[in-house]
Amino acid sequence: MAFLNISATLPDKGRDLRLDLFRGVANWAIFLDHIPDNVVNWITTRNYGFSDAADLFVFISGYTASFVYARMMLERGFIVGATRLTKRVWQLYVAHIILFVIYIASISYLALRFGDSEMINEFNVAGLVDNATETLRQGLFLRFKPLNLDVLPLYIVLMGLFPPVLWFMLRKPDLTMVLSIVLWLAARHYGLNLTAYPAGQWYFNPYCWQVLFVFGAWCAMGGARRSMTLINSPITLWLCLGYLLFALVMTMAGRFPTLGGMFPEWLFSAFNPNDKTNLAPYRFLHFVVIVILVIRFVPKEWPGLEWRVFDPLIVCGQQSLAVFCVGVFLSFVGHFELSMSSGSLLAQIFVSVAGIAIMTTVAYYISWSKKQDKPLKPPPPKPGAAATKAA
């Protein structure tokens, strides 16, 4: 049957250091962005455009999932590929539960230790005081999420539903992308979202954010390669640069009231506040523009990826799950430290640099530890010994 024919173009074998580099950037930025009143997080992309590190994290997750599991699904069958994906989902779920327990235990302990009842409300763990058993049960079902623990549950849901999507994308990549866009727009129009506990909805609406995940998979499955004529067009370049400039102005208008007051209300309110929960179209378009520019100016073979200055980011990207979990916890620690101290500029810089240093140290340690687990290759025989054996 024609429908069963493979239409997608599988990515080339070999590690794409761009994925590791930008995933490391996303992990560092998420850590910095989760610390409020921190001047250092002005270096992250969320201050200069509509999209931010969360968009990058989800996109790369979709790209990597296709990169890793598509070939496996083709060579060893759908069941094996889906099983490996399910195994990865289980690893993500276990990591989330461990982080969830450590996170809420730390918040509760510090709130009691310092008599800061507002901390419990600020980090959305008040339910543990009123109904601890039900709150913990809802946490196991991913419905209860303390502050800043929203990205990993989204990742778990998207990965859990990915096996049939990947099967379909291998056969009809463009149609899969179109259906994903339709679902995103329908969810925005009809208000579809998952419910949270004890009230409200998911901060990252999975019906909407799936479009970034699928877009990453589509790019990996040949979508970017088939679009190179459009990507390399001079008109595309100027349109992309113009949109980035517009996004910068609108974002700055939201940050500074004086600048915002210079624009008509209808224009200002169309982009402020930034609709992150339902992934506003202008936000998705902003990220697509960034992807186009990266594909155009940072090819896979770019020699700069070998520069040693990028090594810490690349290693953090290679150990992304552990670094992400450590970064989320450290962002809470950094927030607590700044709130209990003067919160001076020096303190903000120290907390930010120390957190990134710890995340990087963890990444290097895990990378080193994994190498120790591999069996050592026997040394090559000496020429003299080989000659004696032959004799």
Coordinates of C-alpha atoms in Angstrom, one line a residue:
M1 CA 0.0 0.0 0.0
A2 CA 1.2 3.5 -0.9
F3 CA 0.3 4.7 2.6
L4 CA 2.8 2.3 4.2
N5 CA 5.7 3.7 2.1
I6 CA 8.3 5.7 3.9
S7 CA 8.2 9.3 2.7
A8 CA 10.3 11.0 5.4
T9 CA 14.0 11.7 5.0
L10 CA 15.9 10.2 8.0
P11 CA 18.5 12.5 9.6
D12 CA 22.1 11.7 8.9
K13 CA 23.8 9.4 11.4
G14 CA 26.2 11.0 13.9
R15 CA 25.7 13.4 16.7
D16 CA 24.5 16.9 15.9
L17 CA 26.3 19.2 18.3
R18 CA 23.9 22.0 17.5
L19 CA 21.2 20.1 19.4
D20 CA 23.5 19.7 22.4
L21 CA 24.6 23.3 22.3
F22 CA 21.1 24.8 22.2
R23 CA 19.7 22.3 24.7
G24 CA 22.5 23.5 27.1
V25 CA 21.5 27.1 26.3
A26 CA 17.9 26.2 27.1
N27 CA 18.8 24.6 30.4
W28 CA 20.9 27.5 31.6
A29 CA 18.2 30.0 30.5
I30 CA 15.4 28.1 32.2
F31 CA 17.4 28.2 35.5
L32 CA 18.0 31.9 35.2
D33 CA 14.5 32.7 34.2
H34 CA 13.1 30.8 37.2
I35 CA 14.8 33.2 39.6
P36 CA 12.7 36.4 39.9
D37 CA 14.3 39.8 40.5
N38 CA 17.5 38.6 39.0
V39 CA 19.3 41.0 36.8
V40 CA 21.3 38.2 35.2
N41 CA 18.2 36.7 33.5
W42 CA 18.2 39.8 31.2
I43 CA 20.7 37.9 29.1
T44 CA 18.1 35.2 28.1
T45 CA 16.1 35.4 25.0
R46 CA 12.7 35.9 26.6
N47 CA 13.5 39.6 27.1
Y48 CA 14.2 40.2 23.4
G49 CA 11.4 38.4 21.6
F50 CA 8.1 36.5 21.9
S51 CA 9.6 33.0 22.4
D52 CA 12.0 31.8 25.1
A53 CA 14.0 28.8 26.4
A54 CA 10.8 26.7 26.9
D55 CA 10.1 26.8 23.2
L56 CA 13.6 25.8 22.4
F57 CA 13.5 22.9 24.9
V58 CA 10.3 21.5 23.5
F59 CA 11.4 21.9 19.9
I60 CA 14.8 20.1 20.5
S61 CA 13.0 17.4 22.5
G62 CA 10.8 16.6 19.4
Y63 CA 13.8 16.8 17.0
T64 CA 15.9 14.5 19.2
A65 CA 13.1 12.0 19.7
S66 CA 12.8 11.6 16.0
F67 CA 16.5 11.6 15.5
V68 CA 16.9 8.8 18.0
Y69 CA 13.8 6.6 17.5
A70 CA 12.8 6.9 13.8
R71 CA 15.6 4.7 12.5
M72 CA 15.0 2.2 15.3
M73 CA 11.3 2.1 14.4
L74 CA 12.1 1.4 10.8
E75 CA 14.8 -1.1 11.3
R76 CA 13.3 -3.1 14.2
G77 CA 9.6 -2.4 13.9
F78 CA 7.0 -0.2 15.5
I79 CA 6.7 -2.3 18.7
V80 CA 10.4 -2.0 19.5
G81 CA 10.5 1.7 18.7
A82 CA 7.4 2.3 20.8
T83 CA 8.9 0.2 23.6
R84 CA 12.1 2.3 23.7
L85 CA 10.1 5.5 23.7
T86 CA 8.0 4.2 26.6
K87 CA 11.1 3.3 28.5
R88 CA 12.3 6.9 28.0
V89 CA 8.9 8.2 29.2
W90 CA 9.3 6.1 32.3
Q91 CA 12.8 7.6 33.0
L92 CA 11.3 11.1 32.6
Y93 CA 8.5 10.2 35.0
V94 CA 10.8 8.8 37.6
A95 CA 13.0 11.9 37.4
H96 CA 9.9 14.1 37.7
I97 CA 8.7 12.3 40.8
I98 CA 12.1 12.4 42.5
L99 CA 12.4 16.1 41.7
F100 CA 8.8 16.7 42.8
V101 CA 9.4 15.1 46.2
I102 CA 12.7 16.8 46.9
Y103 CA 11.2 20.1 45.7
I104 CA 8.1 20.1 47.9
A105 CA 10.1 18.7 50.9
S106 CA 12.6 21.5 50.7
I107 CA 10.0 24.2 50.3
S108 CA 8.0 22.9 53.3
Y109 CA 11.0 22.5 55.5
L110 CA 12.3 26.0 54.8
A111 CA 8.9 27.5 55.2
L112 CA 8.6 25.9 58.7
R113 CA 12.2 26.6 59.6
F114 CA 12.0 30.3 58.9
G115 CA 8.3 30.8 59.6
D116 CA 7.6 32.0 56.1
S117 CA 4.0 30.9 55.4
E118 CA 4.0 33.0 52.2
M119 CA 6.6 30.7 50.6
I120 CA 4.1 27.8 50.6
N121 CA 1.6 29.9 48.7
E122 CA 4.2 31.4 46.4
F123 CA 5.4 28.0 45.2
N124 CA 1.9 26.5 45.0
V125 CA 2.3 23.8 47.6
A126 CA -0.4 25.0 50.0
G127 CA -2.5 21.9 49.2
L128 CA 0.0 19.8 51.1
V129 CA -1.0 21.5 54.3
D130 CA -4.8 21.2 53.7
N131 CA -4.9 17.8 52.0
A132 CA -1.5 16.2 51.8
T133 CA -2.6 12.7 50.7
E134 CA -4.8 13.8 47.8
T135 CA -2.3 16.5 46.7
L136 CA 0.5 13.9 46.5
R137 CA -1.8 11.5 44.6
Q138 CA -2.6 14.2 42.1
G139 CA 1.1 14.9 41.8
L140 CA 1.6 11.3 40.7
F141 CA -1.0 11.9 38.0
L142 CA 0.9 15.1 36.9
R143 CA -2.1 17.2 37.8
F144 CA -0.6 18.9 40.8
K145 CA 2.5 20.9 39.9
P146 CA 4.4 23.3 42.2
L147 CA 5.8 26.5 40.7
N148 CA 8.4 25.9 38.0
L149 CA 7.6 22.2 37.6
D150 CA 5.5 22.5 34.5
V151 CA 8.0 21.7 31.7
L152 CA 8.8 18.1 32.6
P153 CA 5.1 17.0 32.8
L154 CA 4.6 18.5 29.4
Y155 CA 7.6 16.6 28.1
I156 CA 6.3 13.4 29.6
V157 CA 2.9 13.7 27.9
L158 CA 4.3 14.6 24.5
M159 CA 6.8 11.7 24.6
G160 CA 4.1 9.3 25.8
L161 CA 1.9 10.1 22.8
F162 CA 4.7 10.3 20.3
P163 CA 4.9 6.6 19.1
P164 CA 1.9 6.7 16.8
V165 CA 2.8 10.3 15.7
L166 CA 6.3 9.2 14.7
W167 CA 4.8 6.2 12.8
F168 CA 2.5 8.5 10.9
M169 CA 5.2 11.1 10.3
L170 CA 7.6 8.6 8.8
R171 CA 4.9 8.0 6.1
K172 CA 3.2 11.4 5.8
P173 CA 5.5 14.0 7.4
D174 CA 3.8 17.1 5.8
L175 CA 0.3 15.9 6.6
T176 CA 1.4 15.1 10.2
M177 CA 2.6 18.7 10.5
V178 CA -0.6 20.1 9.1
L179 CA -2.7 18.0 11.5
S180 CA -0.6 19.2 14.4
I181 CA -1.2 22.8 13.4
V182 CA -4.9 22.2 13.1
L183 CA -5.0 20.7 16.6
W184 CA -3.1 23.7 18.0
L185 CA -5.4 26.2 16.4
A186 CA -8.5 24.2 17.4
A187 CA -7.3 24.0 21.0
R188 CA -6.8 27.8 21.0
H189 CA -10.2 28.4 19.5
Y190 CA -12.2 26.0 21.7
G191 CA -10.2 26.5 24.9
L192 CA -9.0 22.9 25.1
N193 CA -6.6 22.2 27.9
L194 CA -5.9 19.7 30.7
T195 CA -7.2 20.4 34.2
A196 CA -4.8 21.0 37.0
Y197 CA -5.2 20.3 40.8
P198 CA -6.7 21.8 42.9
A199 CA -8.0 24.3 40.3
G200 CA -7.1 25.8 36.9
Q201 CA -5.5 24.3 33.9
W202 CA -2.0 23.3 32.8
Y203 CA 0.3 26.3 32.4
F204 CA 1.8 24.7 29.2
N205 CA -1.3 23.6 27.3
P206 CA -0.2 20.3 25.7
Y207 CA -2.8 20.6 23.0
C208 CA -1.0 23.7 21.8
W209 CA 2.6 23.1 22.7
Q210 CA 2.6 19.8 20.8
V211 CA 3.0 21.8 17.6
L212 CA 6.5 22.8 18.6
F213 CA 7.4 19.2 19.5
V214 CA 6.0 18.0 16.2
F215 CA 7.7 20.8 14.3
G216 CA 11.0 19.7 15.7
A217 CA 10.2 16.1 14.6
W218 CA 9.2 17.4 11.1
C219 CA 12.4 19.3 10.7
A220 CA 14.4 16.2 11.7
M221 CA 12.4 14.0 9.2
G222 CA 13.5 16.1 6.2
G223 CA 11.2 19.1 6.6
A224 CA 14.1 21.5 7.0
R225 CA 16.0 19.9 4.1
R226 CA 13.0 20.2 1.7
S227 CA 12.6 23.8 2.7
M228 CA 16.2 24.9 1.9
T229 CA 15.2 26.9 -1.2
L230 CA 12.8 29.0 1.0
I231 CA 15.2 29.2 3.9
N232 CA 18.1 30.5 1.7
S233 CA 15.9 33.0 -0.2
P234 CA 17.1 36.7 0.3
I235 CA 13.4 37.7 0.8
T236 CA 13.0 35.2 3.6
L237 CA 16.1 36.6 5.3
W238 CA 14.8 40.2 5.3
L239 CA 11.3 39.1 6.4
C240 CA 12.9 37.2 9.3
L241 CA 15.1 40.0 10.4
G242 CA 12.1 42.4 10.2
Y243 CA 10.0 40.2 12.3
L244 CA 12.7 39.8 14.9
L245 CA 13.0 43.6 15.1
F246 CA 9.2 43.9 15.5
A247 CA 9.2 41.2 18.2
L248 CA 12.0 43.0 20.0
V249 CA 10.2 46.3 20.0
M250 CA 6.9 44.8 21.2
T251 CA 8.6 42.8 23.9
M252 CA 10.5 45.9 25.2
A253 CA 7.2 47.8 25.1
G254 CA 5.8 45.3 27.5
R255 CA 8.8 45.6 29.8
F256 CA 8.9 49.4 29.9
P257 CA 5.6 51.3 30.3
T258 CA 7.0 54.5 28.8
L259 CA 7.9 52.8 25.6
G260 CA 4.6 50.9 25.7
G261 CA 2.6 54.1 25.9
M262 CA 4.0 55.2 22.6
F263 CA 2.0 52.5 20.7
P264 CA -1.8 52.3 20.1
E265 CA -3.6 50.2 22.7
W266 CA -4.9 47.7 20.0
L267 CA -1.3 47.1 18.9
F268 CA 0.2 46.9 22.4
S269 CA -2.5 44.6 23.8
A270 CA -2.2 42.2 20.8
F271 CA 1.2 41.1 22.1
N272 CA 1.2 42.0 25.8
P273 CA 0.9 40.0 27.9
N274 CA 2.5 37.3 25.9
D275 CA 0.2 34.3 25.6
K276 CA 2.5 31.5 26.7
T277 CA 0.0 29.0 28.0
N278 CA -1.7 28.5 24.6
L279 CA 1.3 29.3 22.5
A280 CA 0.2 32.4 20.7
P281 CA 0.7 32.4 16.9
Y282 CA 3.1 35.3 17.0
R283 CA 5.2 33.3 19.5
F284 CA 5.3 30.2 17.4
L285 CA 6.1 32.3 14.3
H286 CA 8.9 34.0 16.2
F287 CA 10.5 30.7 17.0
V288 CA 10.1 29.4 13.4
V289 CA 12.0 32.6 12.3
I290 CA 14.8 31.7 14.8
V291 CA 15.0 28.1 13.5
I292 CA 15.2 29.4 9.9
L293 CA 18.1 31.7 10.7
V294 CA 19.9 29.0 12.7
I295 CA 19.6 26.5 9.8
R296 CA 20.8 29.1 7.4
F297 CA 23.8 30.4 9.3
V298 CA 24.8 27.5 11.7
P299 CA 25.1 24.3 9.6
K300 CA 25.8 21.0 11.2
E301 CA 29.4 21.1 10.0
W302 CA 30.1 24.6 11.4
P303 CA 33.7 24.5 12.8
G304 CA 32.7 26.8 15.7
L305 CA 30.8 23.9 17.3
E306 CA 34.3 22.5 18.2
W307 CA 35.4 25.6 20.0
R308 CA 36.2 24.9 23.6
V309 CA 34.3 27.8 24.8
F310 CA 31.1 25.9 23.9
D311 CA 32.1 22.7 25.7
P312 CA 30.3 23.5 29.0
L313 CA 27.0 24.2 27.1
I314 CA 27.4 21.1 24.9
V315 CA 28.1 18.8 27.9
C316 CA 25.1 20.3 29.7
G317 CA 23.0 19.6 26.6
Q318 CA 24.2 16.0 26.4
Q319 CA 23.2 15.4 30.0
S320 CA 20.0 17.4 29.7
L321 CA 17.6 15.6 32.0
A322 CA 19.9 15.6 35.0
V323 CA 21.0 19.2 34.4
F324 CA 17.4 20.3 34.0
C325 CA 16.3 18.7 37.3
V326 CA 19.3 20.2 39.1
G327 CA 18.6 23.6 37.5
V328 CA 14.9 23.6 38.6
F329 CA 15.9 22.8 42.2
L330 CA 18.8 25.4 42.2
S331 CA 16.4 28.1 40.9
F332 CA 14.3 27.6 44.1
V333 CA 17.5 27.7 46.2
G334 CA 18.6 30.9 44.4
H335 CA 15.2 32.5 44.8
F336 CA 15.2 31.6 48.5
E337 CA 18.8 32.9 49.0
L338 CA 18.0 36.3 47.3
S339 CA 14.7 36.7 49.3
M340 CA 16.5 36.0 52.6
S341 CA 19.4 38.3 51.8
S342 CA 19.7 41.9 50.6
G343 CA 19.1 40.7 47.0
S344 CA 21.9 43.0 45.9
L345 CA 23.4 43.0 42.4
L346 CA 26.4 41.1 43.6
A347 CA 24.2 38.5 45.3
Q348 CA 22.2 38.1 42.1
I349 CA 25.4 37.6 40.0
F350 CA 26.8 35.2 42.6
V351 CA 23.7 33.0 42.8
S352 CA 23.4 32.9 39.0
V353 CA 27.1 32.0 38.4
A354 CA 27.2 29.5 41.2
G355 CA 24.0 27.8 39.9
I356 CA 25.4 27.4 36.4
A357 CA 28.7 26.2 37.8
I358 CA 27.0 23.5 39.8
M359 CA 24.8 22.4 36.8
T360 CA 28.0 22.3 34.6
T361 CA 29.9 20.3 37.3
V362 CA 27.0 17.8 37.5
A363 CA 27.0 17.4 33.7
Y364 CA 30.8 16.8 33.5
Y365 CA 30.6 14.3 36.3
I366 CA 27.8 12.3 34.7
S367 CA 29.6 12.4 31.4
W368 CA 32.8 11.1 33.1
S369 CA 30.8 8.5 35.0
K370 CA 29.2 7.1 31.9
K371 CA 32.6 6.7 30.3
Q372 CA 33.8 4.7 33.2
D373 CA 30.9 2.3 32.8
K374 CA 32.0 1.4 29.3
P375 CA 34.4 -1.6 29.0
L376 CA 38.0 -0.6 28.3
K377 CA 39.3 -1.3 24.8
P378 CA 42.3 -3.6 24.9
P379 CA 45.5 -1.9 23.9
P380 CA 46.7 -2.6 20.3
P381 CA 49.4 -5.3 20.2
K382 CA 52.9 -4.2 19.9
P383 CA 54.6 -4.8 16.5
G384 CA 57.2 -7.1 18.0
A385 CA 54.6 -9.2 19.8
A386 CA 52.6 -9.5 16.6
A387 CA 55.6 -10.6 14.6
T388 CA 56.5 -13.2 17.3
K389 CA 53.0 -14.6 17.3
A390 CA 53.0 -14.9 13.5
A391 CA 56.3 -16.7 13.6

